[in-house]
N, CA, C and O of each residue as an XYZ file, in Angstrom:
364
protein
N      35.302      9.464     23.011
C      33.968      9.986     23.142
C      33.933     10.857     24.389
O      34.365     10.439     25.463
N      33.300     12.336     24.203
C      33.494     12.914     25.541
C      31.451     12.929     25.691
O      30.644     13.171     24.793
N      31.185     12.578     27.135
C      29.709     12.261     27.478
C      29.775     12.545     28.918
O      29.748     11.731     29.842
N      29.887     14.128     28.978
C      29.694     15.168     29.860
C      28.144     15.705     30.322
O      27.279     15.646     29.448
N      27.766     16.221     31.645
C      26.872     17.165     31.656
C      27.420     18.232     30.731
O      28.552     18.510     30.335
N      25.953     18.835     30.486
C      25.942     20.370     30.234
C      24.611     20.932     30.725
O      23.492     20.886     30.214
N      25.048     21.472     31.859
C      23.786     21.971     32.688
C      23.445     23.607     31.980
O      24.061     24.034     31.003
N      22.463     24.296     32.624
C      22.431     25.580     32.492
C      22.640     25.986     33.682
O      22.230     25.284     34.606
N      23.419     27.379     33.996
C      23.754     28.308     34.531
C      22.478     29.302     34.981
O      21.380     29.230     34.429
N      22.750     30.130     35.939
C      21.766     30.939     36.689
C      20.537     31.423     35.449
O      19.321     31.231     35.429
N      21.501     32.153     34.424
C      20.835     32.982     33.413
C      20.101     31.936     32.764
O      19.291     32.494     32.024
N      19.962     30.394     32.659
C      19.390     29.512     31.355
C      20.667     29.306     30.237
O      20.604     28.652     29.196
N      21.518     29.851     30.617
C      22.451     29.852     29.143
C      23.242     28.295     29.505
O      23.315     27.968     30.690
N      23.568     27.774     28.898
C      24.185     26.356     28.943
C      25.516     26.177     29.162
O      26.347     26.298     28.261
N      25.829     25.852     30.470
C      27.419     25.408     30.857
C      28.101     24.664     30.251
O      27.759     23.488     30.129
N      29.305     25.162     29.681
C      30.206     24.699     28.498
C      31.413     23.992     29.013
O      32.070     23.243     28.289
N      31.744     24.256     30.418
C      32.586     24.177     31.356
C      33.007     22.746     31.201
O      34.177     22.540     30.875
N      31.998     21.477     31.442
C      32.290     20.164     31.676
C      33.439     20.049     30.140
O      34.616     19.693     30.196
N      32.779     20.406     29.021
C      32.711     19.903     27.776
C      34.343     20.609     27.125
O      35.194     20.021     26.458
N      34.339     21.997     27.601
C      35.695     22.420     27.410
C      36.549     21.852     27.707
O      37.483     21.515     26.979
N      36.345     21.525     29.345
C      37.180     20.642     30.101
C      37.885     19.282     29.562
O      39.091     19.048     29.645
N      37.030     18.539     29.067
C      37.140     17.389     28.642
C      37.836     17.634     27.294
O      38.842     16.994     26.987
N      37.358     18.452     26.590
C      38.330     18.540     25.142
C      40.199     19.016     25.546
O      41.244     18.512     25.134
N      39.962     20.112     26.453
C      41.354     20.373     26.675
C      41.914     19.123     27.638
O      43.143     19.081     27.692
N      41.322     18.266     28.282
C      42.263     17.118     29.021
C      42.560     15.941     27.876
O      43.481     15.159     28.110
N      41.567     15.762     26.279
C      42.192     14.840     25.878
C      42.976     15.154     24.494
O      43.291     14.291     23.674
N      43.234     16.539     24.378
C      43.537     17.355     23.177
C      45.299     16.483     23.545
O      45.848     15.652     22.822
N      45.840     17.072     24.939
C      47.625     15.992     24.550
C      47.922     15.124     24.197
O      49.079     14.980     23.802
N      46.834     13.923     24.164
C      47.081     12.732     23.770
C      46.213     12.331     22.757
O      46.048     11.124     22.584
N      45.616     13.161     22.039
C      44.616     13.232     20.586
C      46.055     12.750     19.814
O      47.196     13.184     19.977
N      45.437     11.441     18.704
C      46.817     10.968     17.414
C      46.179     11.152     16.336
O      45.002     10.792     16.326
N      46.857     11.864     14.915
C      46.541     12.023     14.151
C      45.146     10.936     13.482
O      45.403      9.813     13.916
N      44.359     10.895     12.971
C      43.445     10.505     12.348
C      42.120      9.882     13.568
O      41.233      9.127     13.169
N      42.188     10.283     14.836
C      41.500     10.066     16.234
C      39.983     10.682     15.684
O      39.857     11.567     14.838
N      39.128     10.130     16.235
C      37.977     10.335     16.116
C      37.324     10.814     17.277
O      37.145      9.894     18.075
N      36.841     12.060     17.727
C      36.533     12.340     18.527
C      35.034     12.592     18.410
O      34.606     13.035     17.344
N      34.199     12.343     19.428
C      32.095     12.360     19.294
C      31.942     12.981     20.702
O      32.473     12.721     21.781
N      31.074     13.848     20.327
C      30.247     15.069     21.414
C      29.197     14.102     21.870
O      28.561     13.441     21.050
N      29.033     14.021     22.965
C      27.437     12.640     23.125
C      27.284     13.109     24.251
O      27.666     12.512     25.257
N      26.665     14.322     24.278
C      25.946     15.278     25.181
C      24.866     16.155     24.842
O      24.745     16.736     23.764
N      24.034     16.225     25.888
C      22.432     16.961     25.351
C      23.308     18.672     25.106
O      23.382     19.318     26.151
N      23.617     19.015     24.470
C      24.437     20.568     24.162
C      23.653     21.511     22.990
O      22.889     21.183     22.082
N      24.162     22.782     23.398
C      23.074     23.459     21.971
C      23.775     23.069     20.811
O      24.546     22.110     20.843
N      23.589     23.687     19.854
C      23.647     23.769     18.872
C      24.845     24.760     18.525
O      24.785     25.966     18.767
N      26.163     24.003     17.814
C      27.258     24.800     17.670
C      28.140     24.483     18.871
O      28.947     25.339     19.231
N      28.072     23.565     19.385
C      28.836     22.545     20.520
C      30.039     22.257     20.079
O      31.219     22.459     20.367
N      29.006     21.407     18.828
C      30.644     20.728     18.315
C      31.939     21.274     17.767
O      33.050     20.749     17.848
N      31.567     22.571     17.120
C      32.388     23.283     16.104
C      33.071     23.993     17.553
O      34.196     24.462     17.375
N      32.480     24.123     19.031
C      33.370     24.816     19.558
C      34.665     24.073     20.072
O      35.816     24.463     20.268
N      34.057     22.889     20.212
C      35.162     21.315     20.712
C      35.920     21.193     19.845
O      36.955     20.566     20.070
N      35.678     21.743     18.564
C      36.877     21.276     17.447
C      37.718     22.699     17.294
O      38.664     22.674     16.506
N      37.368     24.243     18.166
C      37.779     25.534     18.235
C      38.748     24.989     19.517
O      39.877     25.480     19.548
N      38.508     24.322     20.244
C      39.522     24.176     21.349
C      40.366     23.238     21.470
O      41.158     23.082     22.400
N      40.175     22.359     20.213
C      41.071     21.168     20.304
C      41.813     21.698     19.281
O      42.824     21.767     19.980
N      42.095     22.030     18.476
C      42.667     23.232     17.343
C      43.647     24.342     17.981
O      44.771     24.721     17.653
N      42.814     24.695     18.972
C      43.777     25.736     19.175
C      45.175     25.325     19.923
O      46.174     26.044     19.932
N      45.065     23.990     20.573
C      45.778     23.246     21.606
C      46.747     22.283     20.548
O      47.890     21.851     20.698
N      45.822     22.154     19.474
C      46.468     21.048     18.658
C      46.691     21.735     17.405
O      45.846     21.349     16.598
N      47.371     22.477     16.971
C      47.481     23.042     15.508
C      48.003     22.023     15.021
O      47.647     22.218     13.859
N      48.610     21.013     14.977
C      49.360     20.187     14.533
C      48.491     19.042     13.567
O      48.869     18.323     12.642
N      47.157     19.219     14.223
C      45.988     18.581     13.855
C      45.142     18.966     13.021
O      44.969     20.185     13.020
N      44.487     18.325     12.237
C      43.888     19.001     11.021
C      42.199     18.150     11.292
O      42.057     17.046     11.818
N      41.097     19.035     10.766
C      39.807     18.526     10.825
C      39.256     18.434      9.077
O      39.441     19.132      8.080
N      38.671     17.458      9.313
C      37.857     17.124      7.808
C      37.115     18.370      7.277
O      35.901     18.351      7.478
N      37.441     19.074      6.859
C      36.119     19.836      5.920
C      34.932     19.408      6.371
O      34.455     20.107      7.265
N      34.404     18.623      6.085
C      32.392     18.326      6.659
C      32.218     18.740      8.236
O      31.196     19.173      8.769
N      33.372     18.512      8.777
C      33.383     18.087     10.419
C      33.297     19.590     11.087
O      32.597     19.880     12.057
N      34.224     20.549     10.306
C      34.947     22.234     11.313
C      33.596     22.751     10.960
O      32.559     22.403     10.395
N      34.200     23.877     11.653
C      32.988     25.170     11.903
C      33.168     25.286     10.582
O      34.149     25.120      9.857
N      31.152     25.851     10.236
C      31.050     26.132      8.614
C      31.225     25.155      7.511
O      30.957     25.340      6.324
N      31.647     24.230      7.994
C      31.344     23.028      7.181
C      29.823     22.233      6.826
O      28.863     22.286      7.595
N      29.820     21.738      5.941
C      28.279     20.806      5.765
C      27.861     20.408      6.830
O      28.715     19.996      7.616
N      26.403     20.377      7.263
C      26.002     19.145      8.343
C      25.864     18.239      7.987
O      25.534     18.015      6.822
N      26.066     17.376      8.853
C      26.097     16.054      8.748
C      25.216     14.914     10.136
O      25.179     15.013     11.362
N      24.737     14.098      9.347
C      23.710     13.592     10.122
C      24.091     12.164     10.033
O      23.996     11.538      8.978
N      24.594     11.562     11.326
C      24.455     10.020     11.202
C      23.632      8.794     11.987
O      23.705      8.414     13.156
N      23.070      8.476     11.210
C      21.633      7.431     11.267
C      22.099      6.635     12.175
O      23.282      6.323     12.310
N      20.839      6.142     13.077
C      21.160      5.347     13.843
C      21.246      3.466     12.862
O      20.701      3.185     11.795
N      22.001      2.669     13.634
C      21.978      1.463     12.751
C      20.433      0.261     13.680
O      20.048      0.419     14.839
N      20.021     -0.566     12.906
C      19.565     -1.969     13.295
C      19.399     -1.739     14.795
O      20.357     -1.532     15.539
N      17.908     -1.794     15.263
C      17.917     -1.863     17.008
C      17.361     -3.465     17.123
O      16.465     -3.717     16.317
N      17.694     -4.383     17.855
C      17.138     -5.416     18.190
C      16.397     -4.856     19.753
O      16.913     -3.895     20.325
N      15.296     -5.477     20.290
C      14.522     -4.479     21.150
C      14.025     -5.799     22.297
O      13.419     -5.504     23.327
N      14.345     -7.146     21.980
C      14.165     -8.327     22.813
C      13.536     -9.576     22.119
O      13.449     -9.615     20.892
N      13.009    -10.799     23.069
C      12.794    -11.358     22.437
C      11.206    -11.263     22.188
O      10.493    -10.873     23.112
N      10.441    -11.746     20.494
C       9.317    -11.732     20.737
C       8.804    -10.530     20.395
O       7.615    -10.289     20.188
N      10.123     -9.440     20.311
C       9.400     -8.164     19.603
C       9.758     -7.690     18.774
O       9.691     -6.487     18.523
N      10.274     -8.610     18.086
C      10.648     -8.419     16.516
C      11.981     -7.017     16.255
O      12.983     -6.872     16.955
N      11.670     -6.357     15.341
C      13.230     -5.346     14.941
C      12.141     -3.928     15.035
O      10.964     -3.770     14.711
N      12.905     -3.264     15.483
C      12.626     -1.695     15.619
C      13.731     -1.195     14.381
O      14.832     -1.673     14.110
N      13.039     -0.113     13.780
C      14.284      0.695     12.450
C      13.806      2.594     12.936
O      14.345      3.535     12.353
């Protein structure tokens, strides 16, 4: 899991820097079928760039169809929150 800042820069545009960083430090030791998750406030088109730089480092590596750039979106639900005692289940 990479769970980086991504600040904005002078202009407002959003620093990619942390997030690059982190993909190219764990792209050498990425093993075939590794699951890698973006879990950062980032724009939109983040992920497809994390999977443009781990690709380019890792050709050896292959991405799911749903997952690469131009692929389907995909949305995954949060599961069951328990929230304490006495206050019953949050969904």
């Amino acid at each position: 899991m990479i769970a980086v800042p991504t600040p904005f820069k002078g202009d407002h545009e959003p620093d990619m820097t942390y997030v690059e960083s982190a993909a190219r430090s764990i792209a050498p030791v990425l093993k075939k079928g590794a699951l890698v998750i973006l879990e950062s406030t980032s724009p939109v088109g983040s992920t497809e760039k994390m999977a443009e730089w781990l690709a380019e480092m890792r050709p050896d590596l292959t991405f799911h169809s749903r997952w690469r750039a131009g692929g389907r979106q995909h949305c995954l639900l949060p599961g069951t929150r328990v929230t304490g005692p006495g206050y019953g289940r949050a969904d």
